[in-house]
Coordinates of C-alpha atoms and ligand atoms in Angstrom, one line a residue:
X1 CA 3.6 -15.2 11.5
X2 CA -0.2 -15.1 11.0
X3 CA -0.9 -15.2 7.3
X4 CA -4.6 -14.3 5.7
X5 CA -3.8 -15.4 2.1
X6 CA -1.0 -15.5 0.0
X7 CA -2.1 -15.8 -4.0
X8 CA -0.9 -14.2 -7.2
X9 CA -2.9 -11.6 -9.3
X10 CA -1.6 -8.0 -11.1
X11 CA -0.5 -5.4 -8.8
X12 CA -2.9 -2.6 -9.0
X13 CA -1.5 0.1 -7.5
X14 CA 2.0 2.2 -7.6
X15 CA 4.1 3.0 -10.1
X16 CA 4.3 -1.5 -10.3
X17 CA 0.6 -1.4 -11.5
X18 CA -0.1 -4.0 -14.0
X19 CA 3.0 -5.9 -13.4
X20 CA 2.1 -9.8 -12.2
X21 CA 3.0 -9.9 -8.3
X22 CA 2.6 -12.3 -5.3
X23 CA 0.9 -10.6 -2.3
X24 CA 1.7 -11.8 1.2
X25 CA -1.1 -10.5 3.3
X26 CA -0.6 -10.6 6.9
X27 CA -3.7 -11.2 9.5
X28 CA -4.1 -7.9 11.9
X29 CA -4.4 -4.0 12.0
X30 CA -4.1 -1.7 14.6
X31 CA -5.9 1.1 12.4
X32 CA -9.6 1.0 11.1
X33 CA -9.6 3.3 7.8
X34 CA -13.5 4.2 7.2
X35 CA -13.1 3.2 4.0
X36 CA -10.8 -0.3 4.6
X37 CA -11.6 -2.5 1.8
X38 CA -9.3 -5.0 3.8
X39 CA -11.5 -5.5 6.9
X40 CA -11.7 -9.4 6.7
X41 CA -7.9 -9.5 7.5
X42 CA -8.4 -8.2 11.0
X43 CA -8.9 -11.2 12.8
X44 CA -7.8 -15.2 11.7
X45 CA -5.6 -16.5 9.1
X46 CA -3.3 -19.3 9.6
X47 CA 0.3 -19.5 11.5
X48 CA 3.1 -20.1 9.3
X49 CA 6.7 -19.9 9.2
X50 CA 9.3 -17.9 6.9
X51 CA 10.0 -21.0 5.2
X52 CA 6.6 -21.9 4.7
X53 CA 5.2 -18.3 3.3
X54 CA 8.5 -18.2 1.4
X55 CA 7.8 -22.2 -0.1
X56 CA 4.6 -20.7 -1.0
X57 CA 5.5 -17.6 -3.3
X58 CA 8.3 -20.3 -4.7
X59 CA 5.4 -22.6 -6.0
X60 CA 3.1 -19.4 -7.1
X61 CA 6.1 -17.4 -9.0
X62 CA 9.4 -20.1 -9.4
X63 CA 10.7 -17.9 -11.8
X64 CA 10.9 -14.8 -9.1
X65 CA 9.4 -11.9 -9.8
X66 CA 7.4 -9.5 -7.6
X67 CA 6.1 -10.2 -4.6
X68 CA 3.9 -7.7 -2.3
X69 CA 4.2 -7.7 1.3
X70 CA 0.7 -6.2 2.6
X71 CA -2.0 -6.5 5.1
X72 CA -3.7 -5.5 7.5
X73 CA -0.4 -4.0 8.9
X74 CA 2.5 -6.2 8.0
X75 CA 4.6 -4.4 10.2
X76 CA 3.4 -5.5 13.6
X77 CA 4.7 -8.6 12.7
X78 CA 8.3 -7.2 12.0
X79 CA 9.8 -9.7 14.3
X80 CA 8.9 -12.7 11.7
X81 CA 8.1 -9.9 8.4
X82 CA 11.7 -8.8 8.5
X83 CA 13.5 -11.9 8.0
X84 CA 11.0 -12.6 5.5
X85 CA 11.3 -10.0 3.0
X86 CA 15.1 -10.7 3.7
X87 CA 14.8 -14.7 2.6
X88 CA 12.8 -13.3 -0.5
X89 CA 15.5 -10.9 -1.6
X90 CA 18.4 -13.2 -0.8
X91 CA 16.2 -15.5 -3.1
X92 CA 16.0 -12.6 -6.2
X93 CA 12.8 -11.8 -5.9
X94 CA 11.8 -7.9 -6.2
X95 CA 9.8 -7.2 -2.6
X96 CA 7.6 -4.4 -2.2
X97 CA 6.2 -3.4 1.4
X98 CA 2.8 -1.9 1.9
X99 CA 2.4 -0.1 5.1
X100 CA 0.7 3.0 6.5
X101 CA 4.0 3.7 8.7
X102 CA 3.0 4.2 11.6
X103 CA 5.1 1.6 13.0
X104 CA 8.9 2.1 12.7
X105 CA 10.9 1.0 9.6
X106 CA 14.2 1.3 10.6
X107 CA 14.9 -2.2 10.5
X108 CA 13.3 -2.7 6.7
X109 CA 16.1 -4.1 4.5
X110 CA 17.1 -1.4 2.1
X111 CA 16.6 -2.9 -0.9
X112 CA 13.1 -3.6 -0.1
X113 CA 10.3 -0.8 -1.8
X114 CA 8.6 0.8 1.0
X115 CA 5.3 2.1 -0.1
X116 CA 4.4 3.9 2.6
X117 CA 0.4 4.9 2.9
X118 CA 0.1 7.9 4.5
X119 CA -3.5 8.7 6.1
X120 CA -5.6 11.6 5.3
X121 CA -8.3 13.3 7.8
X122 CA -11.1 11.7 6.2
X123 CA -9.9 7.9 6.0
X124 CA -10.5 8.7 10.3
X125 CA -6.9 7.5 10.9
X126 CA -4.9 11.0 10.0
X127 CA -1.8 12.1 11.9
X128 CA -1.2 8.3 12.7
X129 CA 2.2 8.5 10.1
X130 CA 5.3 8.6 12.2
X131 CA 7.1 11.5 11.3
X132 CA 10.3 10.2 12.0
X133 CA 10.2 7.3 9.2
X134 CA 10.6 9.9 6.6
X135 CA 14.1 9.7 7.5
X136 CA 13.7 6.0 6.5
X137 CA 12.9 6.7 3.1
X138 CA 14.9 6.0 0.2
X139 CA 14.8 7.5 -3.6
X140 CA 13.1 4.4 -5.0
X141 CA 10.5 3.9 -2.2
X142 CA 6.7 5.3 -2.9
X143 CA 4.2 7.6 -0.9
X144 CA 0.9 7.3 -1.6
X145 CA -2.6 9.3 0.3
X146 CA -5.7 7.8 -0.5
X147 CA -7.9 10.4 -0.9
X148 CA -12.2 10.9 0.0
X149 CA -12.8 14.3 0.3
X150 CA -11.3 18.2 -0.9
X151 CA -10.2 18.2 3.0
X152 CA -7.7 14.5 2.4
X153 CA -6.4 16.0 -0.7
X154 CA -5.8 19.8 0.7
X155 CA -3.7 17.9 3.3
X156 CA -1.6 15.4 1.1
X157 CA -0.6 18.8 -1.3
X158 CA 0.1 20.5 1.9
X159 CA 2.3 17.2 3.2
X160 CA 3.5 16.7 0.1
X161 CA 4.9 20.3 -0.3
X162 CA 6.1 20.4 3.5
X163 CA 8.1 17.8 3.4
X164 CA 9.5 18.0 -0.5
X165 CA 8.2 14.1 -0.8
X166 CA 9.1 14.4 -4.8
X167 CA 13.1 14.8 -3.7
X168 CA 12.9 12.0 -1.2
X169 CA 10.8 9.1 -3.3
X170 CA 10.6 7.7 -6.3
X171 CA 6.9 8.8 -6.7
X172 CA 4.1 10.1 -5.1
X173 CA 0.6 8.9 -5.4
X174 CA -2.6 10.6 -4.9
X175 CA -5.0 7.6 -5.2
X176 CA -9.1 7.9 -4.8
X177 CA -10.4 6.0 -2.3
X178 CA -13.1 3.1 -3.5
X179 CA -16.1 2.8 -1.7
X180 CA -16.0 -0.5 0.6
X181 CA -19.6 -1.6 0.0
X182 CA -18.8 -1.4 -4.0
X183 CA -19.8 -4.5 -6.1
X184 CA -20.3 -5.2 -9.6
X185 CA -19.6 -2.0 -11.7
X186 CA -15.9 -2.0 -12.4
X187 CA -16.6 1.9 -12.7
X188 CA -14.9 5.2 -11.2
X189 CA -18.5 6.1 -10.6
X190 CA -17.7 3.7 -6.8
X191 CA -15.1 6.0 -6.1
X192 CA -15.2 8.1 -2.7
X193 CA -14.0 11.1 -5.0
X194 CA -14.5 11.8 -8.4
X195 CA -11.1 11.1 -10.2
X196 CA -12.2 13.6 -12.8
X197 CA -12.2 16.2 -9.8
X198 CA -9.6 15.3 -8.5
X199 CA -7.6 15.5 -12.0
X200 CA -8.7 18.7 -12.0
X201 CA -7.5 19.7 -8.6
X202 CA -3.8 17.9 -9.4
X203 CA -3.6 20.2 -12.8
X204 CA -4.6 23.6 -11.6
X205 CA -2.0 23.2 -8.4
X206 CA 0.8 21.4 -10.7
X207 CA 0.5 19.4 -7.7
X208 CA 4.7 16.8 -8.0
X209 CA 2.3 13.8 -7.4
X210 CA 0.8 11.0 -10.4
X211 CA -3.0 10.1 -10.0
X212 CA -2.9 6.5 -9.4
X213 CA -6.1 4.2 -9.7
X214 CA -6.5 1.1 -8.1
X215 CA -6.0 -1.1 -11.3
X216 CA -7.7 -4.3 -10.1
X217 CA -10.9 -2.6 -9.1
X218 CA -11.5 -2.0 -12.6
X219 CA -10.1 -5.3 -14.3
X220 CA -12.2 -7.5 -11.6
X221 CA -16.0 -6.7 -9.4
X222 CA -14.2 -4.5 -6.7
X223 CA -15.8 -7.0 -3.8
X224 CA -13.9 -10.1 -5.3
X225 CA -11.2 -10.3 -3.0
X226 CA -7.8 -12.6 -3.8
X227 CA -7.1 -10.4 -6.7
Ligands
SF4_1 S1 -4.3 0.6 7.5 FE1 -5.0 -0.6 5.7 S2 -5.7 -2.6 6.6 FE2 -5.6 -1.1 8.3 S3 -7.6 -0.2 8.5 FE3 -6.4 1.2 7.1 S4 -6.8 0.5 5.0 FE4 -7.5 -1.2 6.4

């Protein structure tokens, strides 16, 4: 599979925020989000084999632990991604899958954490989510909408309500989006929306979704990437 780094930092988003994690980050996307922050991971990276990716979270975390399977889009890779996050289970480790689901995940192990990325008007990329992989969802999976505008988070409440995401996950996230061209101030004042406003928003609707930050963009400068 084509790999674009694999290093260890503190997850910084979900309800695993905070928690030390591995993160697997596969080369290629077939989406472009106006606000990607992960742009550099659509083209390059290095081949490498299961046993090779899997040697390297072994020498990163030997005591097991979490590891982060993310992109790009992991799942174009499924062929080679599947068997992966398989070897890591079989090997203890807890394995949580980032994905915007658009691709199918029928063939994700269970016991794997889907959290699933759902995209709003505004990221440029909404109505990409397959409908159908809501059926794939289990109760301990995550959905999350990364949110710019009144117009993203209008539609995640809407979504969210429609499809009665609190009774089929473990959580739902409504998570600003960070401005890609932010640098140096690890401040919410680089966030697309205001998470003040969107507090607000969340409170008055009793909306069943937690704000979620993006941890790391305020423990590290939000253009360090490998963190
Ligand atoms: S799906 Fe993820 S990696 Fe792909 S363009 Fe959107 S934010 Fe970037």
């Amino acid at each position: 599979m084509q790999i674009t780094e694999i290093y260890k930092s503190l997850q910084g988003e979900s309800t695993y925020a905070g928690l030390p994690c591995v993160f697997v980050r596969l080369t290629g996307c077939n989406l472009r989000c106006t606000w990607c922050d992960s742009e550099y991971t659509f083209q390059g990276g290095r081949k490498m084999t299961t046993e090779q990716v899997h040697d390297a979270v072994l020498r990163l975390s030997p005591k097991r632990g979490l590891v982060e399977i993310t992109g790009g889009e992991p799942m174009l890779q499924g062929r080679e991604v599947v068997p992966l996050m398989q070897r890591l289970l079989d090997d203890g480790y807890k394995v949580l899958l980032e994905t915007s689901g658009e691709r199918p995940l029928e063939t994700v192990p269970k016991q794997v954490v889907k959290i699933v990325d759902v995209k709003c008007p505004d990221s440029g990329e909404g109505e990409t989510f397959c409908l159908k992989n809501l059926e794939m969802l289990n109760a301990h999976d995550e959905i999350k909408f990364v949110l710019s505008s009144r117009t993203d988070y209008d539609f995640a409440r809407e979504f969210t309500e429609r499809h009665r995401l609190e009774q089929r996950v473990n959580a739902v996230l409504f998570s600003p989006a960070f401005r890609k061209d932010a640098s140096g101030a690890r401040a919410s004042s680089q966030c697309l929306l205001d998470p003040q406003e969107l507090a607000e928003w969340m409170i008055a609707d009793n909306v069943p979704a937690r704000l979620g930050l993006q941890l790391h963009k305020f423990i590290w400068d939000p253009a360090v990437k490998g963190v």
